[in-house]
Amino acid sequence: MEHLELFFKSIFIDNMVFATFLGMCSYLAVSKKVSTAVGLGAAVIFVLAITVPLNWLLDQYILQPGALSWLGEEYAAYDLSFLSFIMFIATIATMVQLVEIVVEKFSPSLYNSLGIFLPLIAVNCAILGGSLFMQSREIESLGLALNYGVGSGIGWFLAILAIAAIREKIRYSNVPPALRGLGITFIITGLMAIGFMSFGGMLTGGDEEAKPSSEPTTTTIEVIKEEIKKEEAILKSDLEIAENTNK
Amino acid sequence: MGKDSRLILDPLADNNPITIQVLGICSALAITAELEASIVMSISVLFVLGIGNVVISLMRNIIPSKIRIIVQLIVVATLVIIVDLVLKAFAYELSKTLSVFVGLIITNCIIMGRFEAFALGNGPWRSFLDGIGNALGYGVILIIVGFFRELLGSGTLLGFPVLGDPIEKTGLYAIGYENNGFMLLSPMALIVVGIIIWIQRTRNKALIED
């Protein structure tokens, strides 16, 4: 259940493109055709599925405060978390390079379809963002980290697929000249993001962010009650006036 | 001198990194709900891009071209760690608001884009000017978006109530004005940037795409 919840949450509610604007550069640059968008999307899922669990291990056993305690008692006080940016980006850059070599060796056809996008991915904010959010949201286990990586990859894939399909169609529409290309893409993405916000209601039950809103609601309920009382009083006086005039 | 000053002036408008080169969109959108965060983000990028461009430019003849991406990433990551630690020490609240987006300066396409396109082929002084120019162009858009989103969304600028008090109904609120809370939500950032692009391209027809 926990896995399913995180999976859907990372695809729809915390969608990388629409909720946190990660990987917008390649999202805008490579979304002119559906076929290339699919290639890049697949590569993003692939790389996120590898780097997020890897960086989770790195975070858990090297970077976190006290993570080095497996080396012995004297290392328990070390806190290397300030190194996480450089460690994460180094892992990502090496993994991308490694994946490129391995894929080229064992699956030339996959390499031909993903090949040109792989180097681009090392500097895609979605990949580093996935690892940084994994760290800041304190994901608990390796399985959940893998789940989070794949889920956010699929969310990114969906987003770029959708915008590429829309951009292919919008070429035949009569858009104001100054908005053509980049401008209209921004506005469409904004509208799609509003649409994706409606998924926010899907998992409010166990959501920690929903808790703080409970305080204001009690006050608003009191305000509403007072308003209802006032309206009732007005209604009563109206009724009395009506009865009086009838008499 | 004329050539050098163009390095700074061009990215401010006609070759703006965000609206024309389409670089560095992610952070521009995510943190612009408040003006203060936008300003701090612009200064951070100014620091990282200015210094990073100089460092890469100084090393451009000794970096093997095959591993240049990793070298560039290491240089940026080091500078970003400095920014992150300084923010944590002197503006802790703000560093919480910016959260992972400070880290994401590393993969901000403006930085890698300028390293690749400019610093690898030019001397340190011109690279420095190019870095400053592009960071300023980025900052201008961030500050415009942050200004409108904070003003229309919460009626404040840098935290000061400029339109009056919404609870006691003073200032503009006395005549029935309401804050547009929608401006604070993330989709509006995209639409505001879209409108900026629209205005810019209407004024300068040469920028219109087919």
Coordinates of C-alpha atoms in Angstrom, one line a residue:
Chain A
M1 CA 0.0 0.0 0.0
E2 CA 2.8 2.3 0.9
H3 CA 4.5 1.5 -2.4
L4 CA 1.4 2.1 -4.4
E5 CA 0.7 5.4 -2.7
L6 CA 4.2 6.7 -3.3
F7 CA 4.1 5.5 -6.9
F8 CA 0.9 7.4 -7.8
K9 CA 1.9 10.4 -5.7
S10 CA 5.2 10.7 -7.6
I11 CA 3.5 10.3 -11.0
F12 CA 0.5 12.6 -10.6
I13 CA 0.5 14.7 -7.4
D14 CA 4.2 15.6 -7.3
N15 CA 4.6 15.4 -11.0
M16 CA 8.2 16.6 -11.8
V17 CA 7.2 19.0 -14.6
F18 CA 3.8 20.3 -13.4
A19 CA 4.4 20.5 -9.6
T20 CA 8.1 21.2 -9.2
F21 CA 9.2 22.4 -12.7
L22 CA 12.1 20.0 -12.9
G23 CA 13.7 19.3 -16.3
M24 CA 11.9 22.2 -18.0
C25 CA 14.8 23.0 -20.3
S26 CA 14.8 19.7 -22.1
Y27 CA 11.0 19.5 -21.7
L28 CA 10.7 22.7 -23.8
A29 CA 13.6 21.9 -26.2
V30 CA 12.9 18.3 -27.1
S31 CA 9.1 18.4 -27.3
K32 CA 8.6 19.4 -30.9
K33 CA 8.0 15.8 -32.1
V34 CA 6.4 12.9 -30.3
S35 CA 9.0 10.3 -31.4
T36 CA 11.9 12.2 -30.0
A37 CA 9.9 13.0 -26.9
V38 CA 9.3 9.3 -26.3
G39 CA 13.0 8.6 -26.7
L40 CA 14.0 11.2 -24.1
G41 CA 11.2 10.3 -21.7
A42 CA 12.3 6.6 -21.8
A43 CA 15.9 7.6 -21.2
V44 CA 14.8 9.7 -18.2
I45 CA 12.9 6.8 -16.6
F46 CA 15.9 4.6 -17.2
V47 CA 18.4 6.9 -15.6
L48 CA 16.2 7.9 -12.7
A49 CA 15.5 4.3 -11.9
I50 CA 19.3 3.7 -11.6
T51 CA 20.5 6.9 -9.9
V52 CA 17.9 7.5 -7.2
P53 CA 18.5 4.1 -5.5
L54 CA 22.2 4.5 -5.9
N55 CA 22.2 8.0 -4.4
W56 CA 19.9 6.6 -1.6
L57 CA 22.6 4.1 -0.7
L58 CA 25.2 6.9 -0.9
D59 CA 23.1 9.1 1.4
Q60 CA 22.3 6.4 3.8
Y61 CA 25.8 4.9 4.2
I62 CA 28.2 7.9 3.6
L63 CA 26.6 11.3 3.7
Q64 CA 24.0 11.5 6.5
P65 CA 25.0 12.6 10.0
G66 CA 26.2 9.5 11.7
A67 CA 26.0 7.4 8.5
L68 CA 29.7 6.4 8.7
S69 CA 29.1 4.5 12.0
W70 CA 29.4 1.2 10.0
L71 CA 33.2 2.0 9.8
G72 CA 33.6 2.0 13.5
E73 CA 32.7 4.0 16.6
E74 CA 35.1 6.8 16.0
Y75 CA 33.4 7.7 12.7
A76 CA 29.9 8.0 14.1
A77 CA 30.2 11.8 14.7
Y78 CA 31.0 12.7 11.1
D79 CA 28.4 14.7 9.1
L80 CA 29.2 14.8 5.4
S81 CA 25.9 16.0 4.2
F82 CA 27.4 19.2 2.8
L83 CA 29.1 17.1 0.2
S84 CA 25.8 15.7 -1.1
F85 CA 25.5 18.0 -4.1
I86 CA 28.9 17.1 -5.5
M87 CA 28.6 13.4 -4.7
F88 CA 25.1 13.2 -6.3
I89 CA 26.1 14.9 -9.5
A90 CA 29.3 12.9 -9.8
T91 CA 27.3 9.7 -9.4
I92 CA 24.8 10.9 -12.0
A93 CA 27.5 11.9 -14.5
T94 CA 29.4 8.6 -14.2
M95 CA 26.2 6.5 -14.3
V96 CA 25.0 8.2 -17.4
Q97 CA 28.4 7.6 -19.0
L98 CA 28.4 4.0 -17.9
V99 CA 24.9 3.4 -19.0
E100 CA 25.8 4.8 -22.4
I101 CA 28.7 2.4 -22.8
V102 CA 26.8 -0.6 -21.6
V103 CA 23.8 0.1 -23.8
E104 CA 26.0 0.7 -26.8
K105 CA 27.7 -2.7 -26.2
F106 CA 24.7 -4.9 -25.5
S107 CA 21.8 -3.3 -27.3
P108 CA 22.7 -1.3 -30.4
S109 CA 19.1 -0.8 -31.3
L110 CA 18.2 0.7 -27.9
Y111 CA 21.4 2.8 -28.2
N112 CA 20.3 4.2 -31.5
S113 CA 17.0 5.3 -30.1
L114 CA 18.3 6.6 -26.7
G115 CA 21.9 7.3 -27.7
I116 CA 21.8 11.0 -28.5
F117 CA 19.7 11.8 -25.4
L118 CA 21.9 10.1 -22.8
P119 CA 24.6 12.8 -22.6
L120 CA 21.9 15.5 -22.4
I121 CA 20.5 13.8 -19.4
A122 CA 23.5 14.3 -17.1
V123 CA 22.6 17.9 -16.9
N124 CA 18.8 17.5 -16.8
C125 CA 17.5 19.0 -13.6
A126 CA 14.9 16.2 -13.2
I127 CA 17.6 13.7 -12.5
L128 CA 19.5 15.7 -9.9
G129 CA 16.1 16.9 -8.6
G130 CA 14.9 13.3 -8.1
S131 CA 17.9 12.6 -5.9
L132 CA 17.7 15.8 -3.9
F133 CA 13.9 15.4 -3.3
M134 CA 14.6 11.7 -2.3
Q135 CA 17.1 13.1 0.3
S136 CA 14.9 16.0 1.6
R137 CA 11.7 13.8 1.8
E138 CA 13.7 11.2 3.8
I139 CA 12.5 8.1 1.9
E140 CA 12.9 5.1 4.1
S141 CA 14.0 2.1 2.2
L142 CA 15.9 1.1 -1.0
G143 CA 12.7 -0.3 -2.5
L144 CA 10.8 2.9 -1.9
A145 CA 13.7 4.9 -3.5
L146 CA 13.6 2.7 -6.6
N147 CA 9.8 3.2 -6.6
Y148 CA 10.2 6.9 -6.3
G149 CA 12.7 7.1 -9.1
V150 CA 10.6 5.0 -11.5
G151 CA 7.4 6.9 -10.6
S152 CA 8.8 10.4 -11.1
G153 CA 10.4 9.2 -14.3
I154 CA 7.0 8.0 -15.6
G155 CA 5.4 11.3 -14.5
W156 CA 8.0 13.2 -16.5
F157 CA 7.5 10.9 -19.5
L158 CA 3.7 11.5 -19.4
A159 CA 4.3 15.3 -19.3
I160 CA 6.7 15.4 -22.3
L161 CA 4.5 13.0 -24.3
A162 CA 1.4 15.2 -23.7
I163 CA 3.1 18.5 -24.6
A164 CA 4.7 17.0 -27.7
A165 CA 1.4 15.7 -29.0
I166 CA -0.2 19.1 -28.3
R167 CA 2.6 21.0 -30.0
E168 CA 2.3 18.7 -33.1
K169 CA -1.4 19.7 -33.4
I170 CA -1.0 23.3 -32.5
R171 CA 1.1 23.9 -35.6
Y172 CA -2.1 24.1 -37.6
S173 CA -3.8 26.5 -35.2
N174 CA -4.0 30.3 -35.7
V175 CA -1.9 31.4 -32.7
P176 CA -1.0 35.1 -32.4
P177 CA 2.4 35.5 -34.1
A178 CA 4.2 36.8 -31.0
L179 CA 3.0 33.8 -29.0
R180 CA 4.0 31.2 -31.5
G181 CA 6.5 28.6 -30.4
L182 CA 7.8 29.2 -26.9
G183 CA 5.1 31.6 -25.5
I184 CA 2.1 29.3 -26.3
T185 CA 4.0 26.3 -24.9
F186 CA 4.5 28.1 -21.6
I187 CA 0.8 29.0 -21.4
I188 CA -0.4 25.5 -22.3
T189 CA 2.0 23.9 -19.7
G190 CA 0.5 26.3 -17.2
L191 CA -3.0 25.2 -18.1
M192 CA -1.9 21.5 -17.9
A193 CA -0.4 22.2 -14.5
I194 CA -3.7 23.6 -13.3
G195 CA -5.3 20.4 -14.5
F196 CA -2.7 18.2 -12.7
M197 CA -3.4 20.2 -9.5
S198 CA -6.8 18.4 -9.3
F199 CA -5.0 15.2 -8.6
G200 CA -3.9 16.7 -5.3
G201 CA -7.2 15.6 -3.7
M202 CA -6.4 11.9 -4.5
L203 CA -4.3 11.1 -1.4
T204 CA -5.2 13.6 1.3
G205 CA -5.9 10.9 3.9
G206 CA -2.4 10.1 5.0
D207 CA -0.8 13.3 3.9
E208 CA 1.2 15.2 6.5
E209 CA 0.8 18.5 4.6
A210 CA -2.9 18.3 5.1
K211 CA -2.6 18.5 8.9
P212 CA -1.7 22.2 9.4
S213 CA -4.8 23.3 7.6
S214 CA -7.0 21.8 10.4
E215 CA -6.4 24.9 12.7
P216 CA -7.7 27.6 10.3
T217 CA -10.8 25.5 9.4
T218 CA -12.1 25.5 13.0
T219 CA -11.9 29.3 13.0
T220 CA -13.6 29.5 9.6
I221 CA -16.4 27.2 10.8
E222 CA -17.0 29.6 13.7
V223 CA -17.1 32.5 11.3
I224 CA -19.6 30.6 9.1
K225 CA -21.7 29.8 12.2
E226 CA -21.9 33.4 13.2
E227 CA -22.8 34.4 9.6
I228 CA -25.6 31.8 9.6
K229 CA -26.9 33.2 13.0
K230 CA -27.0 36.7 11.5
E231 CA -28.8 35.5 8.4
E232 CA -31.3 33.6 10.5
A233 CA -31.9 36.8 12.6
I234 CA -32.4 38.8 9.4
L235 CA -34.8 36.1 8.0
K236 CA -36.8 36.2 11.3
S237 CA -37.2 39.9 11.2
D238 CA -38.2 39.7 7.5
L239 CA -40.8 37.1 8.4
E240 CA -42.2 39.3 11.2
I241 CA -42.4 42.3 8.8
A242 CA -44.2 40.1 6.3
E243 CA -46.6 38.8 8.9
N244 CA -47.3 42.4 10.1
T245 CA -48.0 43.7 6.6
N246 CA -50.3 40.7 6.0
K247 CA -52.3 41.6 9.1
Chain B
M1 CA 34.8 48.6 -25.2
G2 CA 31.7 48.6 -27.3
K3 CA 32.1 44.9 -27.9
D4 CA 32.5 44.2 -24.2
S5 CA 29.6 46.2 -23.1
R6 CA 27.4 44.3 -25.5
L7 CA 28.3 41.1 -23.7
I8 CA 26.5 42.5 -20.7
L9 CA 23.7 44.3 -22.4
D10 CA 22.6 41.7 -25.0
P11 CA 21.4 39.1 -22.5
L12 CA 19.3 41.6 -20.7
A13 CA 16.8 41.9 -23.5
D14 CA 17.4 40.6 -27.1
N15 CA 19.3 37.5 -26.1
N16 CA 17.7 36.9 -22.7
P17 CA 18.6 33.5 -21.3
I18 CA 15.1 32.7 -20.2
T19 CA 12.8 34.1 -22.8
I20 CA 15.0 33.7 -25.9
Q21 CA 17.6 31.0 -25.2
V22 CA 15.2 28.9 -23.1
L23 CA 17.8 28.1 -20.5
G24 CA 17.3 27.8 -16.7
I25 CA 13.5 27.7 -16.6
C26 CA 13.2 25.3 -13.7
S27 CA 14.4 27.5 -10.9
A28 CA 12.9 30.6 -12.5
L29 CA 9.4 29.2 -12.1
A30 CA 9.6 27.3 -8.9
I31 CA 10.8 30.0 -6.4
T32 CA 9.2 33.1 -7.7
A33 CA 6.2 33.2 -5.5
E34 CA 8.0 35.8 -3.3
L35 CA 10.2 38.7 -4.5
E36 CA 12.8 38.1 -1.8
A37 CA 13.4 34.5 -2.9
S38 CA 13.7 35.6 -6.5
I39 CA 16.3 38.3 -5.6
V40 CA 18.4 35.8 -3.5
M41 CA 18.2 33.2 -6.3
S42 CA 19.4 35.8 -8.8
I43 CA 22.4 36.8 -6.7
S44 CA 23.3 33.2 -6.1
V45 CA 23.3 32.5 -9.9
L46 CA 25.2 35.7 -10.5
F47 CA 27.9 34.5 -8.1
V48 CA 28.1 31.0 -9.5
L49 CA 28.0 32.0 -13.2
G50 CA 30.4 34.9 -12.8
I51 CA 33.1 32.9 -11.0
G52 CA 32.4 29.6 -12.8
N53 CA 32.8 31.2 -16.2
V54 CA 36.2 32.6 -15.1
V55 CA 37.4 29.3 -13.7
I56 CA 36.4 27.3 -16.8
S57 CA 37.9 29.9 -19.0
L58 CA 41.2 29.7 -17.2
M59 CA 41.2 25.9 -17.4
R60 CA 39.9 25.8 -21.0
N61 CA 43.2 24.7 -22.5
I62 CA 44.0 21.9 -20.0
I63 CA 40.5 20.2 -19.9
P64 CA 40.4 17.2 -22.1
S65 CA 37.3 17.6 -24.2
K66 CA 36.0 14.1 -23.4
I67 CA 35.6 14.6 -19.7
R68 CA 34.7 18.3 -19.9
I69 CA 31.1 17.8 -18.7
I70 CA 32.3 16.2 -15.5
V71 CA 34.9 18.9 -14.9
Q72 CA 32.3 21.6 -15.4
L73 CA 29.9 19.8 -13.1
I74 CA 32.5 19.6 -10.4
V75 CA 33.3 23.3 -10.7
V76 CA 29.6 24.3 -10.5
A77 CA 28.9 21.9 -7.6
T78 CA 31.8 23.3 -5.5
L79 CA 30.5 26.9 -6.1
V80 CA 26.9 25.9 -5.3
I81 CA 28.0 24.2 -2.0
I82 CA 29.6 27.5 -1.0
V83 CA 26.4 29.4 -1.8
D84 CA 24.3 26.8 0.1
L85 CA 26.5 26.9 3.2
V86 CA 26.5 30.7 3.2
L87 CA 22.7 30.8 2.8
K88 CA 22.3 28.3 5.7
A89 CA 24.5 30.4 7.9
F90 CA 23.1 33.9 7.2
A91 CA 19.6 33.3 5.9
Y92 CA 18.3 30.1 7.3
E93 CA 14.6 30.7 6.8
L94 CA 15.2 31.6 3.2
S95 CA 17.3 28.6 2.5
K96 CA 14.4 26.5 3.8
T97 CA 12.1 28.3 1.3
L98 CA 14.5 27.7 -1.6
S99 CA 15.1 24.0 -0.4
V100 CA 16.4 21.8 -3.2
F101 CA 16.4 24.6 -5.7
V102 CA 19.8 25.9 -4.5
G103 CA 21.2 22.5 -5.3
L104 CA 19.5 22.6 -8.6
I105 CA 21.6 25.6 -9.7
I106 CA 24.1 22.9 -10.5
T107 CA 22.0 21.6 -13.3
N108 CA 20.6 25.0 -14.2
C109 CA 21.0 25.0 -18.0
I110 CA 22.2 28.6 -18.1
I111 CA 25.4 27.7 -16.3
M112 CA 26.3 24.6 -18.4
G113 CA 25.1 26.4 -21.5
R114 CA 27.3 29.4 -21.0
F115 CA 30.3 27.2 -20.1
E116 CA 29.9 25.3 -23.3
A117 CA 29.0 28.2 -25.5
F118 CA 31.3 30.9 -24.2
A119 CA 33.8 30.1 -21.5
L120 CA 35.4 27.2 -23.3
G121 CA 36.3 29.5 -26.2
N122 CA 37.1 32.9 -24.7
G123 CA 39.4 34.6 -22.3
P124 CA 38.7 35.1 -18.6
W125 CA 37.7 38.8 -18.7
R126 CA 35.2 38.4 -21.5
S127 CA 33.9 35.2 -19.9
F128 CA 33.4 37.1 -16.7
L129 CA 31.4 39.8 -18.5
D130 CA 29.3 37.2 -20.3
G131 CA 28.6 35.4 -17.1
I132 CA 27.5 38.6 -15.3
G133 CA 25.4 39.6 -18.3
N134 CA 23.5 36.3 -18.6
A135 CA 23.0 36.1 -14.8
L136 CA 21.6 39.6 -14.9
G137 CA 19.3 38.7 -17.8
Y138 CA 18.1 35.7 -15.8
G139 CA 17.7 37.9 -12.6
V140 CA 15.6 40.5 -14.5
I141 CA 13.0 37.9 -15.5
L142 CA 13.0 36.3 -12.0
I143 CA 12.5 39.7 -10.4
I144 CA 9.7 40.7 -12.8
V145 CA 7.8 37.4 -12.2
G146 CA 8.5 37.5 -8.4
F147 CA 7.2 41.1 -8.3
F148 CA 3.9 40.4 -10.0
R149 CA 3.3 37.1 -8.2
E150 CA 3.9 38.6 -4.8
L151 CA 2.1 41.9 -5.5
L152 CA -1.1 40.3 -6.9
G153 CA -0.9 37.1 -4.9
S154 CA -0.4 38.4 -1.3
G155 CA -0.5 42.2 -1.7
T156 CA 3.0 42.6 -0.3
L157 CA 6.5 43.4 -1.7
L158 CA 9.4 41.9 0.2
G159 CA 7.0 41.2 3.0
F160 CA 5.8 44.8 3.4
P161 CA 2.0 45.2 2.9
V162 CA 1.8 47.8 0.0
L163 CA -1.8 47.5 -0.8
G164 CA -3.1 47.9 2.7
D165 CA -4.2 45.4 5.3
P166 CA -6.6 42.7 4.0
I167 CA -8.0 41.8 7.5
E168 CA -8.6 45.4 8.7
K169 CA -9.8 46.5 5.3
T170 CA -7.5 49.4 4.8
G171 CA -6.0 50.8 1.6
L172 CA -7.2 49.1 -1.6
Y173 CA -9.0 46.4 0.4
A174 CA -11.4 49.1 1.7
I175 CA -12.9 49.4 -1.8
G176 CA -13.4 45.7 -2.2
Y177 CA -10.1 44.5 -3.6
E178 CA -9.2 40.9 -3.0
N179 CA -5.8 39.1 -3.2
N180 CA -5.6 36.6 -6.1
G181 CA -4.4 33.6 -4.2
F182 CA -4.1 31.8 -7.5
M183 CA -1.0 33.8 -8.4
L184 CA 0.9 32.0 -5.6
L185 CA 0.3 28.6 -7.1
S186 CA 2.9 27.2 -9.4
P187 CA 1.0 27.1 -12.7
M188 CA 0.7 30.9 -12.7
A189 CA 4.5 31.3 -12.9
L190 CA 4.4 29.5 -16.3
I191 CA 1.5 31.8 -17.5
V192 CA 3.3 35.0 -16.3
V193 CA 6.5 34.0 -18.1
G194 CA 4.4 33.2 -21.2
I195 CA 2.9 36.7 -21.1
I196 CA 6.4 38.3 -20.7
I197 CA 7.5 36.4 -23.8
W198 CA 4.4 37.6 -25.6
I199 CA 5.0 41.2 -24.7
Q200 CA 8.7 41.0 -25.6
R201 CA 8.0 39.5 -29.0
T202 CA 5.2 41.9 -29.8
R203 CA 7.7 44.7 -29.2
N204 CA 10.5 43.1 -31.1
K205 CA 9.1 41.4 -34.2
A206 CA 12.5 39.9 -35.2
L207 CA 12.2 37.4 -32.4
I208 CA 9.0 35.8 -33.6
E209 CA 9.2 32.1 -34.4
D210 CA 7.5 30.5 -37.4

